[in-house]
């Protein structure tokens, strides 16, 4: 790998387990307006590809990519030759920080009283589980859904793409909040009312960019890529009781 999206930026390369979806010997990016040789799409606008070049043949400068995984062109050609549709691709980041606060459990101590129907306490870095109850049972998650709507909206739709709210975005799922039909937002701007207001109309408008069913499929692909085996998304807003996860 020669370069990829800068970690912590809006161009960060998405981690997870994906599969090769499409292959093109020469893909022209309408976002970067560059040719990307030996392109293999694995999620949304993200590809593995050789070193990109402008229409006049000039290669792009070295540095971070727009989120794609750049290889030297000869290496990309080798990968392109053996990769087929659905060939698995695992994208991971090595943690650059150890686990945060150390946790120790007192010997013989009774667990705290918790009235929640399900809970889990774990170290996100090591995966060690300290305490859990009914943690594998899938339940309706309502507007927690919007966390995945934001992730997929940010990764699949270009951050600066413009979207317009329409009357149909209400979909019987609540009002527009301080927004109104006809108002235009970039996808990046839309993330604020989506997450801070839990705005259902904005969730529907984001999903509508590539078709609501297609966007739902992207959400489920992303969940699978992250190992969320007990998760299913039916709609981007979370209004559906079929949106479930453990």
mmCIF file of N, CA and C in Angstrom, residues 3 11 17 21 30 32 36 81 87 96 98 101 117 137 141 159 170 181 205 218:
data_model
loop_
_atom_site.group_PDB
_atom_site.id
_atom_site.type_symbol
_atom_site.label_atom_id
_atom_site.label_comp_id
_atom_site.label_asym_id
_atom_site.label_seq_id
_atom_site.Cartn_x
_atom_site.Cartn_y
_atom_site.Cartn_z
ATOM 1 N N UNK A 3 -0.507 4.578 -0.343
ATOM 2 C CA UNK A 3 -1.214 5.590 0.440
ATOM 3 C C UNK A 3 -2.681 5.213 0.557
ATOM 4 N N UNK A 11 -11.867 11.635 4.962
ATOM 5 C CA UNK A 11 -11.440 10.759 3.878
ATOM 6 C C UNK A 11 -10.856 9.449 4.409
ATOM 7 N N UNK A 17 -14.637 -5.939 6.867
ATOM 8 C CA UNK A 17 -14.524 -7.057 5.933
ATOM 9 C C UNK A 17 -15.474 -6.822 4.771
ATOM 10 N N UNK A 21 -16.499 -5.721 -5.494
ATOM 11 C CA UNK A 21 -17.812 -5.606 -6.132
ATOM 12 C C UNK A 21 -17.722 -5.413 -7.636
ATOM 13 N N UNK A 30 -15.030 10.801 -11.173
ATOM 14 C CA UNK A 30 -15.654 12.102 -11.411
ATOM 15 C C UNK A 30 -15.427 13.030 -10.227
ATOM 16 N N UNK A 32 -12.388 13.091 -8.234
ATOM 17 C CA UNK A 32 -11.022 13.610 -8.335
ATOM 18 C C UNK A 32 -10.624 13.997 -9.744
ATOM 19 N N UNK A 36 -7.954 6.021 -12.650
ATOM 20 C CA UNK A 36 -7.484 5.117 -11.606
ATOM 21 C C UNK A 36 -7.303 3.739 -12.234
ATOM 22 N N UNK A 81 -5.378 -9.123 -11.403
ATOM 23 C CA UNK A 81 -5.348 -10.363 -12.176
ATOM 24 C C UNK A 81 -5.958 -11.537 -11.408
ATOM 25 N N UNK A 87 -14.297 -11.574 -4.049
ATOM 26 C CA UNK A 87 -13.060 -11.919 -3.346
ATOM 27 C C UNK A 87 -13.015 -11.122 -2.044
ATOM 28 N N UNK A 96 -2.957 2.701 17.449
ATOM 29 C CA UNK A 96 -1.728 3.380 17.820
ATOM 30 C C UNK A 96 -1.734 3.793 19.286
ATOM 31 N N UNK A 98 -2.643 2.061 23.330
ATOM 32 C CA UNK A 98 -3.068 0.883 24.084
ATOM 33 C C UNK A 98 -4.470 1.092 24.641
ATOM 34 N N UNK A 101 -8.186 3.010 30.244
ATOM 35 C CA UNK A 101 -8.030 2.762 31.677
ATOM 36 C C UNK A 101 -8.073 1.265 31.977
ATOM 37 N N UNK A 117 -32.695 -4.488 30.404
ATOM 38 C CA UNK A 117 -33.016 -5.826 29.897
ATOM 39 C C UNK A 117 -31.794 -6.510 29.311
ATOM 40 N N UNK A 137 -29.030 -11.003 22.210
ATOM 41 C CA UNK A 137 -30.422 -10.968 21.750
ATOM 42 C C UNK A 137 -30.681 -9.698 20.956
ATOM 43 N N UNK A 141 -33.903 -0.968 17.687
ATOM 44 C CA UNK A 141 -32.955 0.052 18.154
ATOM 45 C C UNK A 141 -33.387 1.476 17.834
ATOM 46 N N UNK A 159 -19.054 13.767 0.593
ATOM 47 C CA UNK A 159 -19.329 14.681 1.703
ATOM 48 C C UNK A 159 -19.895 16.020 1.234
ATOM 49 N N UNK A 170 -40.864 13.565 4.592
ATOM 50 C CA UNK A 170 -41.526 13.450 5.892
ATOM 51 C C UNK A 170 -41.939 12.006 6.135
ATOM 52 N N UNK A 181 -39.123 21.928 3.565
ATOM 53 C CA UNK A 181 -39.029 21.361 2.227
ATOM 54 C C UNK A 181 -38.449 22.381 1.241
ATOM 55 N N UNK A 205 -33.841 11.827 3.366
ATOM 56 C CA UNK A 205 -33.236 12.579 2.260
ATOM 57 C C UNK A 205 -31.843 12.036 1.926
ATOM 58 N N UNK A 218 -26.610 -0.848 1.547
ATOM 59 C CA UNK A 218 -25.278 -0.409 1.953
ATOM 60 C C UNK A 218 -25.147 -0.480 3.483
#
